[in-house]
Amino acid sequence: MHWLYLLFAVGALVLSMRTTSTALMVVGLLAALGLFIAWIVGWYAARMGDSQRDESQMIDPAELRRLRELAEARKQGTLPPSSGSPPL
């Protein structure tokens, strides 16, 4: 819902352009700037959040070595293929 920041930023910009009060214009411009920056940060987070890997799915080197040894043993026929996953 980062697009709401952009909508509010445009609203604050329109408000600051239409007002005759200098103080309200400055507040509107600062609000528009802050909301625009919040929109950029939210958009970036949404874009980059989709491309990052889930760290809980990563395998540590010891577990990877164990899985390779298990696969090699199955390939050589020293271990029968198990029906379930190996215990952790």
mmCIF file of N, CA and C in Angstrom:
data_model
loop_
_atom_site.group_PDB
_atom_site.id
_atom_site.type_symbol
_atom_site.label_atom_id
_atom_site.label_comp_id
_atom_site.label_asym_id
_atom_site.label_seq_id
_atom_site.Cartn_x
_atom_site.Cartn_y
_atom_site.Cartn_z
ATOM 1 N N MET A 1 0.826 -1.196 0.000
ATOM 2 C CA MET A 1 0.000 0.000 0.000
ATOM 3 C C MET A 1 0.869 1.259 0.000
ATOM 4 N N HIS A 2 2.061 1.129 -0.559
ATOM 5 C CA HIS A 2 2.936 2.283 -0.627
ATOM 6 C C HIS A 2 2.419 3.345 -1.594
ATOM 7 N N TRP A 3 1.521 2.958 -2.473
ATOM 8 C CA TRP A 3 0.969 3.923 -3.432
ATOM 9 C C TRP A 3 0.122 4.983 -2.738
ATOM 10 N N LEU A 4 -0.354 4.695 -1.522
ATOM 11 C CA LEU A 4 -1.107 5.704 -0.774
ATOM 12 C C LEU A 4 -0.235 6.896 -0.412
ATOM 13 N N TYR A 5 1.045 6.636 -0.145
ATOM 14 C CA TYR A 5 1.965 7.736 0.132
ATOM 15 C C TYR A 5 2.057 8.682 -1.067
ATOM 16 N N LEU A 6 2.093 8.105 -2.264
ATOM 17 C CA LEU A 6 2.156 8.935 -3.471
ATOM 18 C C LEU A 6 0.874 9.747 -3.627
ATOM 19 N N LEU A 7 -0.255 9.127 -3.354
ATOM 20 C CA LEU A 7 -1.535 9.829 -3.451
ATOM 21 C C LEU A 7 -1.596 10.989 -2.455
ATOM 22 N N PHE A 8 -1.183 10.748 -1.228
ATOM 23 C CA PHE A 8 -1.176 11.815 -0.225
ATOM 24 C C PHE A 8 -0.137 12.892 -0.549
ATOM 25 N N ALA A 9 0.979 12.507 -1.140
ATOM 26 C CA ALA A 9 1.996 13.486 -1.521
ATOM 27 C C ALA A 9 1.454 14.416 -2.606
ATOM 28 N N VAL A 10 0.760 13.864 -3.565
ATOM 29 C CA VAL A 10 0.160 14.699 -4.609
ATOM 30 C C VAL A 10 -0.899 15.618 -4.007
ATOM 31 N N GLY A 11 -1.678 15.091 -3.066
ATOM 32 C CA GLY A 11 -2.680 15.919 -2.385
ATOM 33 C C GLY A 11 -2.045 17.063 -1.606
ATOM 34 N N ALA A 12 -0.959 16.771 -0.905
ATOM 35 C CA ALA A 12 -0.266 17.829 -0.153
ATOM 36 C C ALA A 12 0.355 18.846 -1.095
ATOM 37 N N LEU A 13 0.829 18.407 -2.248
ATOM 38 C CA LEU A 13 1.396 19.324 -3.232
ATOM 39 C C LEU A 13 0.324 20.233 -3.822
ATOM 40 N N VAL A 14 -0.834 19.664 -4.120
ATOM 41 C CA VAL A 14 -1.949 20.473 -4.634
ATOM 42 C C VAL A 14 -2.404 21.471 -3.575
ATOM 43 N N LEU A 15 -2.475 21.035 -2.325
ATOM 44 C CA LEU A 15 -2.858 21.929 -1.238
ATOM 45 C C LEU A 15 -1.881 23.089 -1.115
ATOM 46 N N SER A 16 -0.581 22.793 -1.209
ATOM 47 C CA SER A 16 0.406 23.860 -1.058
ATOM 48 C C SER A 16 0.408 24.813 -2.252
ATOM 49 N N MET A 17 -0.002 24.359 -3.412
ATOM 50 C CA MET A 17 -0.062 25.241 -4.586
ATOM 51 C C MET A 17 -1.309 26.133 -4.573
ATOM 52 N N ARG A 18 -2.369 25.680 -3.949
ATOM 53 C CA ARG A 18 -3.632 26.423 -3.975
ATOM 54 C C ARG A 18 -3.807 27.392 -2.812
ATOM 55 N N THR A 19 -3.013 27.253 -1.781
ATOM 56 C CA THR A 19 -3.204 28.077 -0.590
ATOM 57 C C THR A 19 -2.583 29.470 -0.774
ATOM 58 N N THR A 20 -3.097 30.406 -0.004
ATOM 59 C CA THR A 20 -2.531 31.760 -0.020
ATOM 60 C C THR A 20 -1.667 32.014 1.202
ATOM 61 N N SER A 21 -1.681 31.094 2.142
ATOM 62 C CA SER A 21 -0.882 31.228 3.365
ATOM 63 C C SER A 21 0.521 30.657 3.135
ATOM 64 N N THR A 22 1.519 31.432 3.492
ATOM 65 C CA THR A 22 2.901 30.978 3.320
ATOM 66 C C THR A 22 3.223 29.823 4.260
ATOM 67 N N ALA A 23 2.762 29.879 5.485
ATOM 68 C CA ALA A 23 3.034 28.817 6.453
ATOM 69 C C ALA A 23 2.405 27.500 6.003
ATOM 70 N N LEU A 24 1.174 27.555 5.505
ATOM 71 C CA LEU A 24 0.496 26.349 5.028
ATOM 72 C C LEU A 24 1.181 25.810 3.777
ATOM 73 N N MET A 25 1.701 26.705 2.940
ATOM 74 C CA MET A 25 2.419 26.268 1.756
ATOM 75 C C MET A 25 3.703 25.524 2.140
ATOM 76 N N VAL A 26 4.434 26.042 3.120
ATOM 77 C CA VAL A 26 5.669 25.388 3.561
ATOM 78 C C VAL A 26 5.351 24.032 4.188
ATOM 79 N N VAL A 27 4.337 23.973 5.008
ATOM 80 C CA VAL A 27 3.937 22.701 5.628
ATOM 81 C C VAL A 27 3.504 21.703 4.555
ATOM 82 N N GLY A 28 2.745 22.161 3.585
ATOM 83 C CA GLY A 28 2.307 21.275 2.501
ATOM 84 C C GLY A 28 3.465 20.761 1.671
ATOM 85 N N LEU A 29 4.436 21.636 1.364
ATOM 86 C CA LEU A 29 5.589 21.200 0.590
ATOM 87 C C LEU A 29 6.459 20.218 1.370
ATOM 88 N N LEU A 30 6.642 20.466 2.659
ATOM 89 C CA LEU A 30 7.412 19.526 3.480
ATOM 90 C C LEU A 30 6.690 18.183 3.617
ATOM 91 N N ALA A 31 5.380 18.246 3.772
ATOM 92 C CA ALA A 31 4.606 17.003 3.852
ATOM 93 C C ALA A 31 4.683 16.239 2.529
ATOM 94 N N ALA A 32 4.590 16.965 1.408
ATOM 95 C CA ALA A 32 4.688 16.319 0.100
ATOM 96 C C ALA A 32 6.058 15.678 -0.083
ATOM 97 N N LEU A 33 7.118 16.373 0.336
ATOM 98 C CA LEU A 33 8.459 15.819 0.225
ATOM 99 C C LEU A 33 8.609 14.565 1.091
ATOM 100 N N GLY A 34 8.138 14.634 2.323
ATOM 101 C CA GLY A 34 8.230 13.472 3.212
ATOM 102 C C GLY A 34 7.428 12.289 2.706
ATOM 103 N N LEU A 35 6.232 12.553 2.216
ATOM 104 C CA LEU A 35 5.394 11.468 1.694
ATOM 105 C C LEU A 35 5.965 10.896 0.400
ATOM 106 N N PHE A 36 6.565 11.738 -0.414
ATOM 107 C CA PHE A 36 7.186 11.250 -1.632
ATOM 108 C C PHE A 36 8.379 10.352 -1.313
ATOM 109 N N ILE A 37 9.178 10.728 -0.331
ATOM 110 C CA ILE A 37 10.302 9.886 0.086
ATOM 111 C C ILE A 37 9.797 8.573 0.680
ATOM 112 N N ALA A 38 8.720 8.644 1.460
ATOM 113 C CA ALA A 38 8.131 7.416 2.022
ATOM 114 C C ALA A 38 7.624 6.508 0.908
ATOM 115 N N TRP A 39 7.074 7.090 -0.156
ATOM 116 C CA TRP A 39 6.613 6.296 -1.294
ATOM 117 C C TRP A 39 7.786 5.609 -1.988
ATOM 118 N N ILE A 40 8.893 6.325 -2.173
ATOM 119 C CA ILE A 40 10.059 5.735 -2.828
ATOM 120 C C ILE A 40 10.621 4.587 -1.986
ATOM 121 N N VAL A 41 10.712 4.788 -0.677
ATOM 122 C CA VAL A 41 11.232 3.736 0.205
ATOM 123 C C VAL A 41 10.299 2.519 0.196
ATOM 124 N N GLY A 42 9.000 2.749 0.238
ATOM 125 C CA GLY A 42 8.044 1.641 0.195
ATOM 126 C C GLY A 42 8.076 0.906 -1.123
ATOM 127 N N TRP A 43 8.206 1.638 -2.216
ATOM 128 C CA TRP A 43 8.273 1.019 -3.542
ATOM 129 C C TRP A 43 9.540 0.180 -3.671
ATOM 130 N N TYR A 44 10.654 0.724 -3.192
ATOM 131 C CA TYR A 44 11.923 -0.010 -3.243
ATOM 132 C C TYR A 44 11.852 -1.280 -2.393
ATOM 133 N N ALA A 45 11.277 -1.164 -1.215
ATOM 134 C CA ALA A 45 11.159 -2.335 -0.336
ATOM 135 C C ALA A 45 10.266 -3.401 -0.966
ATOM 136 N N ALA A 46 9.199 -2.971 -1.634
ATOM 137 C CA ALA A 46 8.310 -3.940 -2.278
ATOM 138 C C ALA A 46 9.004 -4.627 -3.450
ATOM 139 N N ARG A 47 9.804 -3.880 -4.205
ATOM 140 C CA ARG A 47 10.496 -4.464 -5.344
ATOM 141 C C ARG A 47 11.624 -5.384 -4.918
ATOM 142 N N MET A 48 12.410 -4.976 -3.947
ATOM 143 C CA MET A 48 13.557 -5.764 -3.515
ATOM 144 C C MET A 48 13.143 -6.907 -2.602
ATOM 145 N N GLY A 49 12.026 -6.779 -1.916
ATOM 146 C CA GLY A 49 11.561 -7.846 -1.043
ATOM 147 C C GLY A 49 11.160 -9.086 -1.809
ATOM 148 N N ASP A 50 10.704 -8.924 -3.053
ATOM 149 C CA ASP A 50 10.313 -10.068 -3.859
ATOM 150 C C ASP A 50 11.502 -10.819 -4.423
ATOM 151 N N SER A 51 12.634 -10.163 -4.560
ATOM 152 C CA SER A 51 13.769 -10.794 -5.209
ATOM 153 C C SER A 51 14.754 -11.423 -4.235
ATOM 154 N N GLN A 52 14.570 -11.240 -2.955
ATOM 155 C CA GLN A 52 15.500 -11.809 -1.982
ATOM 156 C C GLN A 52 15.121 -13.237 -1.655
ATOM 157 N N ARG A 53 16.150 -14.044 -1.393
ATOM 158 C CA ARG A 53 15.907 -15.437 -1.030
ATOM 159 C C ARG A 53 15.475 -15.543 0.421
ATOM 160 N N ASP A 54 14.724 -16.577 0.699
ATOM 161 C CA ASP A 54 14.307 -16.856 2.068
ATOM 162 C C ASP A 54 15.471 -17.510 2.800
ATOM 163 N N GLU A 55 15.963 -16.876 3.843
ATOM 164 C CA GLU A 55 17.130 -17.389 4.553
ATOM 165 C C GLU A 55 16.838 -18.669 5.314
ATOM 166 N N SER A 56 15.575 -18.932 5.613
ATOM 167 C CA SER A 56 15.256 -20.169 6.311
ATOM 168 C C SER A 56 15.391 -21.376 5.391
ATOM 169 N N GLN A 57 15.419 -21.164 4.080
ATOM 170 C CA GLN A 57 15.557 -22.253 3.119
ATOM 171 C C GLN A 57 17.024 -22.587 2.833
ATOM 172 N N MET A 58 17.941 -21.763 3.315
ATOM 173 C CA MET A 58 19.356 -21.983 3.028
ATOM 174 C C MET A 58 19.899 -23.144 3.856
ATOM 175 N N ILE A 59 20.872 -23.885 3.276
ATOM 176 C CA ILE A 59 21.463 -25.043 3.936
ATOM 177 C C ILE A 59 22.874 -24.668 4.374
ATOM 178 N N ASP A 60 23.206 -25.011 5.601
ATOM 179 C CA ASP A 60 24.559 -24.718 6.078
ATOM 180 C C ASP A 60 25.540 -25.730 5.470
ATOM 181 N N PRO A 61 26.842 -25.432 5.461
ATOM 182 C CA PRO A 61 27.823 -26.307 4.804
ATOM 183 C C PRO A 61 27.868 -27.730 5.370
ATOM 184 N N ALA A 62 27.691 -27.888 6.657
ATOM 185 C CA ALA A 62 27.724 -29.236 7.245
ATOM 186 C C ALA A 62 26.545 -30.069 6.749
ATOM 187 N N GLU A 63 25.381 -29.463 6.668
ATOM 188 C CA GLU A 63 24.202 -30.183 6.174
ATOM 189 C C GLU A 63 24.357 -30.505 4.690
ATOM 190 N N LEU A 64 24.932 -29.617 3.926
ATOM 191 C CA LEU A 64 25.156 -29.858 2.496
ATOM 192 C C LEU A 64 26.135 -31.016 2.299
ATOM 193 N N ARG A 65 27.193 -31.048 3.096
ATOM 194 C CA ARG A 65 28.165 -32.139 3.004
ATOM 195 C C ARG A 65 27.502 -33.467 3.359
ATOM 196 N N ARG A 66 26.661 -33.477 4.389
ATOM 197 C CA ARG A 66 25.970 -34.702 4.784
ATOM 198 C C ARG A 66 25.040 -35.189 3.689
ATOM 199 N N LEU A 67 24.328 -34.271 3.042
ATOM 200 C CA LEU A 67 23.428 -34.650 1.957
ATOM 201 C C LEU A 67 24.197 -35.181 0.745
ATOM 202 N N ARG A 68 25.363 -34.590 0.462
ATOM 203 C CA ARG A 68 26.181 -35.091 -0.650
ATOM 204 C C ARG A 68 26.692 -36.496 -0.358
ATOM 205 N N GLU A 69 27.150 -36.727 0.871
ATOM 206 C CA GLU A 69 27.618 -38.064 1.242
ATOM 207 C C GLU A 69 26.487 -39.078 1.164
ATOM 208 N N LEU A 70 25.316 -38.701 1.588
ATOM 209 C CA LEU A 70 24.159 -39.588 1.530
ATOM 210 C C LEU A 70 23.788 -39.903 0.082
ATOM 211 N N ALA A 71 23.829 -38.905 -0.782
ATOM 212 C CA ALA A 71 23.516 -39.127 -2.198
ATOM 213 C C ALA A 71 24.571 -40.017 -2.851
ATOM 214 N N GLU A 72 25.826 -39.802 -2.513
ATOM 215 C CA GLU A 72 26.901 -40.636 -3.069
ATOM 216 C C GLU A 72 26.759 -42.080 -2.596
ATOM 217 N N ALA A 73 26.414 -42.277 -1.330
ATOM 218 C CA ALA A 73 26.218 -43.634 -0.810
ATOM 219 C C ALA A 73 25.036 -44.313 -1.499
ATOM 220 N N ARG A 74 23.981 -43.576 -1.773
ATOM 221 C CA ARG A 74 22.827 -44.163 -2.477
ATOM 222 C C ARG A 74 23.197 -44.499 -3.917
ATOM 223 N N LYS A 75 24.024 -43.653 -4.525
ATOM 224 C CA LYS A 75 24.414 -43.902 -5.906
ATOM 225 C C LYS A 75 25.264 -45.164 -6.004
ATOM 226 N N GLN A 76 26.119 -45.393 -5.019
ATOM 227 C CA GLN A 76 26.980 -46.577 -5.019
ATOM 228 C C GLN A 76 26.234 -47.828 -4.566
ATOM 229 N N GLY A 77 25.058 -47.660 -4.021
ATOM 230 C CA GLY A 77 24.255 -48.802 -3.627
ATOM 231 C C GLY A 77 24.521 -49.299 -2.229
ATOM 232 N N THR A 78 25.273 -48.555 -1.445
ATOM 233 C CA THR A 78 25.555 -49.000 -0.080
ATOM 234 C C THR A 78 24.402 -48.696 0.863
ATOM 235 N N LEU A 79 23.551 -47.774 0.508
ATOM 236 C CA LEU A 79 22.383 -47.457 1.306
ATOM 237 C C LEU A 79 21.135 -47.671 0.467
ATOM 238 N N PRO A 80 20.129 -48.340 1.018
ATOM 239 C CA PRO A 80 18.877 -48.457 0.273
ATOM 240 C C PRO A 80 18.161 -47.100 0.261
ATOM 241 N N PRO A 81 17.472 -46.770 -0.824
ATOM 242 C CA PRO A 81 16.755 -45.493 -0.844
ATOM 243 C C PRO A 81 15.645 -45.487 0.187
ATOM 244 N N SER A 82 15.592 -44.454 0.974
ATOM 245 C CA SER A 82 14.578 -44.360 2.040
ATOM 246 C C SER A 82 13.308 -43.743 1.460
ATOM 247 N N SER A 83 12.180 -44.083 2.086
ATOM 248 C CA SER A 83 10.907 -43.554 1.606
ATOM 249 C C SER A 83 10.651 -42.138 2.106
ATOM 250 N N GLY A 84 11.216 -41.808 3.251
ATOM 251 C CA GLY A 84 11.020 -40.467 3.828
ATOM 252 C C GLY A 84 12.318 -39.679 3.759
ATOM 253 N N SER A 85 12.246 -38.490 4.277
ATOM 254 C CA SER A 85 13.450 -37.666 4.318
ATOM 255 C C SER A 85 14.333 -38.101 5.471
ATOM 256 N N PRO A 86 15.643 -37.901 5.364
ATOM 257 C CA PRO A 86 16.535 -38.325 6.457
ATOM 258 C C PRO A 86 16.313 -37.461 7.682
ATOM 259 N N PRO A 87 16.494 -38.056 8.866
ATOM 260 C CA PRO A 87 16.292 -37.267 10.100
ATOM 261 C C PRO A 87 17.349 -36.191 10.238
ATOM 262 N N LEU A 88 16.965 -35.105 10.879
ATOM 263 C CA LEU A 88 17.893 -33.986 11.058
ATOM 264 C C LEU A 88 18.691 -34.110 12.298
#
